[in-house]
Tab-separated table of C-alpha atoms (C1' of nucleotides) and ligand atoms in Angstrom:
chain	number	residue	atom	x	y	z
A	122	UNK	CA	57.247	-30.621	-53.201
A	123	UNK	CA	55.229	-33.523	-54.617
A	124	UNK	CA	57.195	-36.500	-55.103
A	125	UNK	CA	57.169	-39.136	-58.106
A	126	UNK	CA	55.781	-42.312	-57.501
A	127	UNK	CA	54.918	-45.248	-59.625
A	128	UNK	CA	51.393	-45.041	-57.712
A	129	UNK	CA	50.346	-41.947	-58.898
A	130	UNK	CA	51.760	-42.444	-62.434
A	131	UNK	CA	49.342	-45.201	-62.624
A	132	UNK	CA	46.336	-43.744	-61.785
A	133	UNK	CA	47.296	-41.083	-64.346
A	134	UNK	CA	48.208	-43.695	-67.119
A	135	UNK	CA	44.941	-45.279	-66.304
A	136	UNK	CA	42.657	-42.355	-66.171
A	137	UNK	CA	44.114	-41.313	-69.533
A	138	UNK	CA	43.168	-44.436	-70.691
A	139	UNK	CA	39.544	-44.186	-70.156
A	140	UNK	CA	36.847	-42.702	-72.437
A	141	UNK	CA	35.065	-41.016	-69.929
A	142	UNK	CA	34.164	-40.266	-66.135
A	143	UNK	CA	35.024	-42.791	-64.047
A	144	UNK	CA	35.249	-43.282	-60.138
A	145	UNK	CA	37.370	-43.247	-57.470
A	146	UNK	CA	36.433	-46.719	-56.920
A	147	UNK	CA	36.161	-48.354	-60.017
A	148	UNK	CA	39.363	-47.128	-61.338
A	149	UNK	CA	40.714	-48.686	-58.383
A	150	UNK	CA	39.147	-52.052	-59.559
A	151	UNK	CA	40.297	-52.153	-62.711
A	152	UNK	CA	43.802	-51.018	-61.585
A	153	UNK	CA	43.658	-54.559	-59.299
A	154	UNK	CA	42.170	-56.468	-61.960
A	155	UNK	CA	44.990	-56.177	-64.075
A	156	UNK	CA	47.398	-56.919	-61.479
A	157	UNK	CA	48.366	-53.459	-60.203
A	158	UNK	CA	48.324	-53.765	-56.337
A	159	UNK	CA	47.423	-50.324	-55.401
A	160	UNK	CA	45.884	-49.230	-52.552
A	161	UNK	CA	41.928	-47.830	-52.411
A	162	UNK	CA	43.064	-44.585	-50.584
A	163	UNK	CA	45.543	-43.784	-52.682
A	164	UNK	CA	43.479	-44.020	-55.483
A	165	UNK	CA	41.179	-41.175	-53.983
A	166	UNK	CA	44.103	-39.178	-53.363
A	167	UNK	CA	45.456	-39.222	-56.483
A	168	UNK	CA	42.696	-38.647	-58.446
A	169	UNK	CA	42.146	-35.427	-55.989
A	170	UNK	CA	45.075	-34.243	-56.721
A	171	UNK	CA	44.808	-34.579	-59.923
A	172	UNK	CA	41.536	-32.177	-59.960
A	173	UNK	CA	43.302	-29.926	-57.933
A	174	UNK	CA	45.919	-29.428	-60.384
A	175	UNK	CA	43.752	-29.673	-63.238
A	176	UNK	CA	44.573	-32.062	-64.594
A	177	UNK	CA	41.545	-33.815	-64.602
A	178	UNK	CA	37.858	-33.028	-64.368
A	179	UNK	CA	35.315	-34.259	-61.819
A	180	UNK	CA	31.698	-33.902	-61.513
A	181	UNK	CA	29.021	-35.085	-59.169
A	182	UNK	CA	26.863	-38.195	-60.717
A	183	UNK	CA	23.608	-38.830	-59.678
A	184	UNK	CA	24.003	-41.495	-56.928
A	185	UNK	CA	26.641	-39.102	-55.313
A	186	UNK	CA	29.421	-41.000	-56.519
A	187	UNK	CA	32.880	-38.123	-57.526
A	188	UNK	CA	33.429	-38.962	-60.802
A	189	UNK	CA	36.959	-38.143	-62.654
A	190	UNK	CA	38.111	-37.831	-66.225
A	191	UNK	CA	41.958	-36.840	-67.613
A	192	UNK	CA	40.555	-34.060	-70.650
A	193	UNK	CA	42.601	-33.555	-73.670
A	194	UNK	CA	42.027	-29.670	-73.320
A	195	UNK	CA	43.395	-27.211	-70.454
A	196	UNK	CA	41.371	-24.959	-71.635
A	197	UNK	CA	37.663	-24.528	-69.814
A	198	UNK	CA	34.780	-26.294	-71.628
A	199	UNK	CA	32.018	-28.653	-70.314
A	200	UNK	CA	30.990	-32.091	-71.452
A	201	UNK	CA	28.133	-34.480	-73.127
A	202	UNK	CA	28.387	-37.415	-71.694
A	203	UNK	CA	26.356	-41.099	-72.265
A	204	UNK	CA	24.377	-41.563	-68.860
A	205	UNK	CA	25.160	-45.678	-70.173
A	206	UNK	CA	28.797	-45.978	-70.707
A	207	UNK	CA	30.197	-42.827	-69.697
A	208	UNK	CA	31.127	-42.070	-73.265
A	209	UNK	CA	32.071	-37.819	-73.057
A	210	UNK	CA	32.148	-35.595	-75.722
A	211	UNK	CA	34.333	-31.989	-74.801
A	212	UNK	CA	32.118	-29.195	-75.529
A	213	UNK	CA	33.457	-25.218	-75.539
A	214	UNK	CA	30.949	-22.789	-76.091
A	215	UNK	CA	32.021	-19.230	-75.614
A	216	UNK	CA	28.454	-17.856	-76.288
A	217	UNK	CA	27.274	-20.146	-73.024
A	218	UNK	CA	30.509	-18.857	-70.774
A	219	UNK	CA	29.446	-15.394	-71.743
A	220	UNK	CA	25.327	-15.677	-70.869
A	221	UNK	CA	26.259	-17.495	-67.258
A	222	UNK	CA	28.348	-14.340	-67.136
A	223	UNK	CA	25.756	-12.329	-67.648
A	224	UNK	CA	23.158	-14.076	-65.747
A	225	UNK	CA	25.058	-13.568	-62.716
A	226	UNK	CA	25.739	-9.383	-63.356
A	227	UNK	CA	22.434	-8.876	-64.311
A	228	UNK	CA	21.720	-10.102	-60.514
A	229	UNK	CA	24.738	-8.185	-59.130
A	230	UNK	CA	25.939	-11.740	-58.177
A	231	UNK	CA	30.006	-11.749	-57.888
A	232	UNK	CA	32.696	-14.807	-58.162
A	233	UNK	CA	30.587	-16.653	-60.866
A	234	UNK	CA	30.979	-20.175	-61.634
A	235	UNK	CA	28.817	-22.527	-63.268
A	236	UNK	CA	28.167	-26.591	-63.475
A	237	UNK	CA	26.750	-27.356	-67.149
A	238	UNK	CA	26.931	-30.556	-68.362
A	239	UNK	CA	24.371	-32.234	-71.017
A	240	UNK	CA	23.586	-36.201	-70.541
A	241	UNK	CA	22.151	-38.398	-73.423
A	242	UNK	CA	22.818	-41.610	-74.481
A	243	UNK	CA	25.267	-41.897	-77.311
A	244	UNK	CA	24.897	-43.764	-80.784
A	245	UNK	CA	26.119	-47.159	-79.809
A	246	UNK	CA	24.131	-47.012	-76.312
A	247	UNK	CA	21.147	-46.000	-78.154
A	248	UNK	CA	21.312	-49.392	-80.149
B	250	UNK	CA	-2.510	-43.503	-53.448
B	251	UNK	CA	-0.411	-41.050	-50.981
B	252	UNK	CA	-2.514	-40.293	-47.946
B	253	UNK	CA	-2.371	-36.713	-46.711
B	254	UNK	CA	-0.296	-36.374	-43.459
B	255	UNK	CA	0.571	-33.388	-41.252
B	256	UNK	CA	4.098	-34.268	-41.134
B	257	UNK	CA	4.352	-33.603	-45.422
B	258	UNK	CA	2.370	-30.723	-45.087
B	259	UNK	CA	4.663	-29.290	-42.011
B	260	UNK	CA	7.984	-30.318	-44.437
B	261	UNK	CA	6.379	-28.851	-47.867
B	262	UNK	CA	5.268	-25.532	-45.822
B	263	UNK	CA	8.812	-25.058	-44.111
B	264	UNK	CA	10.482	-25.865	-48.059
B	265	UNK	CA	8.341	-22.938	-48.930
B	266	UNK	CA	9.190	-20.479	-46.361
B	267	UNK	CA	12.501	-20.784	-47.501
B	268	UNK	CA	14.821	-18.551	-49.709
B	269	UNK	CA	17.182	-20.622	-51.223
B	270	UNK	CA	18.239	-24.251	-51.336
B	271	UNK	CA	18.356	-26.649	-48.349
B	272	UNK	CA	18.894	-29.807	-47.325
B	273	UNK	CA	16.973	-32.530	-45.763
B	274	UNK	CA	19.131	-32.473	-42.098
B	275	UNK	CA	18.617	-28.904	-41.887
B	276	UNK	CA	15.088	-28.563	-42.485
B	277	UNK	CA	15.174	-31.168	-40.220
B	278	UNK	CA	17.037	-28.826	-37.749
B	279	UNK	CA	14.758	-26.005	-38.389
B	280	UNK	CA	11.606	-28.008	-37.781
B	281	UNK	CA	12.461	-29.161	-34.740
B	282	UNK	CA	14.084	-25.827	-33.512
B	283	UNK	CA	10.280	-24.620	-33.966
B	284	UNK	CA	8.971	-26.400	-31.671
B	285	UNK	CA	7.796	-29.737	-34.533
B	286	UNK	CA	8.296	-33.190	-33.388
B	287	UNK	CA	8.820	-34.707	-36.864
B	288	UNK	CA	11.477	-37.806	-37.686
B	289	UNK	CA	14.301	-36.602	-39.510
B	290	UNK	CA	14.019	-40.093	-41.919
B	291	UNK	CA	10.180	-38.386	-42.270
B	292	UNK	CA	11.762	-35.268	-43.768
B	293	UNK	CA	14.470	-37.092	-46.102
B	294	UNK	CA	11.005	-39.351	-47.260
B	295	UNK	CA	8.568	-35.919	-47.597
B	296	UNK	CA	11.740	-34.019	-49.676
B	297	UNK	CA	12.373	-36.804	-51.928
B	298	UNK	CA	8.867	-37.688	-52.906
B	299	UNK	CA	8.313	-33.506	-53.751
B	300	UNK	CA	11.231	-33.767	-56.101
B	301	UNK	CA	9.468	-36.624	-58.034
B	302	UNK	CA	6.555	-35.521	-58.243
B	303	UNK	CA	8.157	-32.036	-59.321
B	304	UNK	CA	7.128	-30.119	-56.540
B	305	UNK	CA	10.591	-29.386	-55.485
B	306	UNK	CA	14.121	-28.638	-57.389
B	307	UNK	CA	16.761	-30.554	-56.422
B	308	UNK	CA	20.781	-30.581	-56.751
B	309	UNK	CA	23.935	-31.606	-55.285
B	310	UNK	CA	25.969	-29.143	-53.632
B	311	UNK	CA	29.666	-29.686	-53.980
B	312	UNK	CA	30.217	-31.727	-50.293
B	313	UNK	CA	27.669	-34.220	-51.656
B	314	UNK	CA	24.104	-32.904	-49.589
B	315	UNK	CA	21.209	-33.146	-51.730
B	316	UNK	CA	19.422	-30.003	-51.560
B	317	UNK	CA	15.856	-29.401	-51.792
B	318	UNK	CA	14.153	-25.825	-53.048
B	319	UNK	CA	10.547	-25.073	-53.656
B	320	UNK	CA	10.362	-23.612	-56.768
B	321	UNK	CA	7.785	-21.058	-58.041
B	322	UNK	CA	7.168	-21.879	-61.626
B	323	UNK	CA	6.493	-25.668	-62.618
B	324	UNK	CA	8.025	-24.901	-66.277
B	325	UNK	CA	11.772	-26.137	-67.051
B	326	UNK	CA	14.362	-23.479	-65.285
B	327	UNK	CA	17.689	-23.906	-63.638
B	328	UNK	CA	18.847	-21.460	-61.004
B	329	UNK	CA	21.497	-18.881	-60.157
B	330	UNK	CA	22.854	-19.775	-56.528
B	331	UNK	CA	24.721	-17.664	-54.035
B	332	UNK	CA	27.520	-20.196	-52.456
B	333	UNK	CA	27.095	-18.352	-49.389
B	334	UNK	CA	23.813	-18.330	-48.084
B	335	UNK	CA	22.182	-20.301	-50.709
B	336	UNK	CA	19.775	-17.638	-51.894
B	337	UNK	CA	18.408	-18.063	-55.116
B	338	UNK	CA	16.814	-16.649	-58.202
B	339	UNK	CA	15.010	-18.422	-60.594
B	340	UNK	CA	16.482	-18.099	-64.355
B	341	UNK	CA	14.706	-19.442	-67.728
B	342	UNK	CA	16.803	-19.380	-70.962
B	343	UNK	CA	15.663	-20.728	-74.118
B	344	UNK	CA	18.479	-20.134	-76.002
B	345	UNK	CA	20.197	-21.936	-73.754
B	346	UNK	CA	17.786	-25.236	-73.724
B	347	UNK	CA	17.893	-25.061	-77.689
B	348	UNK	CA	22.254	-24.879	-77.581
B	349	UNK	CA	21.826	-28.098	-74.614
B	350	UNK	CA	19.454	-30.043	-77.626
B	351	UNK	CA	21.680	-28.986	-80.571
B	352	UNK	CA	24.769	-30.096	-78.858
B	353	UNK	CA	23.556	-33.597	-78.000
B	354	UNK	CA	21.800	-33.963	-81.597
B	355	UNK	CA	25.326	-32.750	-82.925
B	356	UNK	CA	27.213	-35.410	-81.518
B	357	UNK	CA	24.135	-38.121	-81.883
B	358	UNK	CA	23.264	-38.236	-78.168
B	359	UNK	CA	19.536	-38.809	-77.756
B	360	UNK	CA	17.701	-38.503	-74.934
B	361	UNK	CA	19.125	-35.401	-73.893
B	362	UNK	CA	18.707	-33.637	-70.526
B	363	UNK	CA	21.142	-31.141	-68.485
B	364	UNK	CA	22.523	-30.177	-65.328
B	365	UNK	CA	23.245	-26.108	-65.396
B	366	UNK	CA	23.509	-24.270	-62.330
B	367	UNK	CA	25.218	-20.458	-62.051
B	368	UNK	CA	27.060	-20.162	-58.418
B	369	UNK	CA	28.083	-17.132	-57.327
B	370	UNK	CA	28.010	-14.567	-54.163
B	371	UNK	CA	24.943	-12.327	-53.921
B	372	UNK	CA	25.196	-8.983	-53.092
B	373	UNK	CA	24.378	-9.454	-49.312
B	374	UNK	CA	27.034	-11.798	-49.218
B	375	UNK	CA	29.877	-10.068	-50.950
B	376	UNK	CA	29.372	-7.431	-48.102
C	53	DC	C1'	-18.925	-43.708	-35.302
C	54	DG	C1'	-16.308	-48.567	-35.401
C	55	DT	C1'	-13.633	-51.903	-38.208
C	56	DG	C1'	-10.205	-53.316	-41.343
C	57	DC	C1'	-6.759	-52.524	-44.394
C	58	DT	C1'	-2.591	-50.550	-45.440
C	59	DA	C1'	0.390	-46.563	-46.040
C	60	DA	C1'	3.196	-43.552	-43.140
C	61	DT	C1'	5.993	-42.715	-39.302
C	62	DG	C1'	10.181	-42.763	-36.577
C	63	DA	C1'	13.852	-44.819	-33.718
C	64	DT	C1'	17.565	-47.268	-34.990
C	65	DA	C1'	20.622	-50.231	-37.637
C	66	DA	C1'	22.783	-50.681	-41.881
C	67	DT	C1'	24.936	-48.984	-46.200
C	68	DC	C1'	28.243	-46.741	-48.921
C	69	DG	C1'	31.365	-43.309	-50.682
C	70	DT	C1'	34.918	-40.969	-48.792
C	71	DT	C1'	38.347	-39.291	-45.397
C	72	DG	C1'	41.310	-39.749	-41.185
C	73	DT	C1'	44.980	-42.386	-38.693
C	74	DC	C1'	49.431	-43.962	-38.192
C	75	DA	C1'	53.164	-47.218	-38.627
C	76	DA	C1'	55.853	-48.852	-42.358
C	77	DA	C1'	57.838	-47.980	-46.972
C	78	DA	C1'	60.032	-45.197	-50.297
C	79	DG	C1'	61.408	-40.635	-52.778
C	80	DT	C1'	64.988	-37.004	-52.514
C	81	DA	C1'	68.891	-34.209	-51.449
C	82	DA	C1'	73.340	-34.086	-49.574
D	65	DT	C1'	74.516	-44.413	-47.322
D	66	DT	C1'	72.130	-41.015	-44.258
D	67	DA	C1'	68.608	-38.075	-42.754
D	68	DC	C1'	64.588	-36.085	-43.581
D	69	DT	C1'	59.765	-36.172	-45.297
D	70	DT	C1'	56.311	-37.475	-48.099
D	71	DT	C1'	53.510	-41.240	-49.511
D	72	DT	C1'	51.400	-45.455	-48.972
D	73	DG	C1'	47.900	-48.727	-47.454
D	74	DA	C1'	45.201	-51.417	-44.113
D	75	DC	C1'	41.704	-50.237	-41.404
D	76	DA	C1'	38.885	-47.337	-38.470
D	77	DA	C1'	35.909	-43.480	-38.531
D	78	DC	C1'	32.573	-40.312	-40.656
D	79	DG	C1'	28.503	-38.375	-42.643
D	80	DA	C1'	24.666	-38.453	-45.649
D	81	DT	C1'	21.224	-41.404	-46.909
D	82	DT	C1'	18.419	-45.652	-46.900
D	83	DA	C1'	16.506	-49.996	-45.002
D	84	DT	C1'	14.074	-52.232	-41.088
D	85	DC	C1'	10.160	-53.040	-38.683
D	86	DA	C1'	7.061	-52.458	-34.882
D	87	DT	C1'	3.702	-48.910	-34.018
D	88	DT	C1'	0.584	-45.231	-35.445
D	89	DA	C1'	-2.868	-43.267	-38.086
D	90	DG	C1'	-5.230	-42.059	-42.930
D	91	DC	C1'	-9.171	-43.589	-45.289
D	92	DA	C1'	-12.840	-46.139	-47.185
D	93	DC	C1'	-16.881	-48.746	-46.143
D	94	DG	C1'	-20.609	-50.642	-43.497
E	663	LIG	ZN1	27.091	-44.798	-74.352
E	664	LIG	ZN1	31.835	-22.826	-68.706
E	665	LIG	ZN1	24.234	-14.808	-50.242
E	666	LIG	ZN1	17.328	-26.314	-69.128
DNA sequence: CGTGCTAATGATAATCGTTGTCAAAAGTAA
DNA sequence: TTACTTTTGACAACGATTATCATTAGCACG
């Protein structure tokens, strides 16, 4: 039984307020900076719990930082996101699900899962 | 100019012996095991510059190792991975490359690249 | 072949994201 | 309230990777 506490609430609140991946570490910062005394480790755990319920998405950036975001969708789908400011776009794409499908029969691989996500820079980071 | 050195040779030979994906500490481990006296901060150096210079695929597995693979084409490709005993076959998709361009141009992203990697078990591994 | 220059090596210390520890604080049910 | 447990948070510990830096060794060039 997981119990309610003003903590986790927060990092939810705050995650949901953010317009893309963030980290463990700077959510934590920007929790402090506006006066929110939370603590860093519970930070990380809440976030992981939050991926484990799915409730939020993570993926692997390219310094080896965990990055999280709180997606409007329950549904599967993957993401375009700015490699400047984070900015993510949700992207579904049934025809992709179904060729990483087949990809993996076609190689009598079982248990398929896939990491797709596309990077670019968005409009305003573009200039 | 990179000067030619027994200890990049030894690491790009041993990266191309191997099946699947590995990472620096154990190619590290398997150098050593046979018998080569080679510094493990050698091997993270030799794997590193092989990815830049595109000799070598690289991606991060999901407990944060970089992992290094020799590939056999030089043209764009991503990979279908067993999660097991990191086996893996080589898989080139152009419809899949156009969808990753269309999406980004959809949305205005420039710049676009992707990360797309199939996991799964391979048939060894699923017993 | 030496000689000189400089990149490469490797043992080790340092870095950095993340997780483990554990006593104190707080949610929850009765 | 009380009793029971989960959660928190300061801090230590961890693990992969990178930085240091004295030593070694490619690689011209004479
Ligand atoms: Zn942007
Ligand atoms: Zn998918
Ligand atoms: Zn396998
Ligand atoms: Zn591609």
């Amino acid at each position: 039984m997981r119990r309610k506490t003003w903590q986790r609430d927060a990092v939810r609140d705050e995650l949901e307020q953010q317009s893309g991946f963030v980290s463990a570490q700077g959510l934590h910062a920007t929790l402090v900076t506006q006066g929110t005394a939370i603590g860093l480790a519970t930070v990380y755990r809440a976030l992981a719990d939050l991926a484990s319920d799915g409730d939020a998405d993570s993926l692997q950036s390219d310094d080896g930082e965990t990055l999280y975001r709180a997606c409007r969708t329950d549904s599967h789908h993957h993401h375009l996101i700015c490699r400047q400011c984070g900015r993510t776009v949700e992207i579904e794409a049934a025809a992709v699900e179904k060729w990483a499908r087949k990809v993996a029969s076609d190689n009598s691989f079982t248990h398929e899962y896939h990491v797709i996500d596309i990077f670019g820079l968005c409009p305003d980071c573009a200039k």
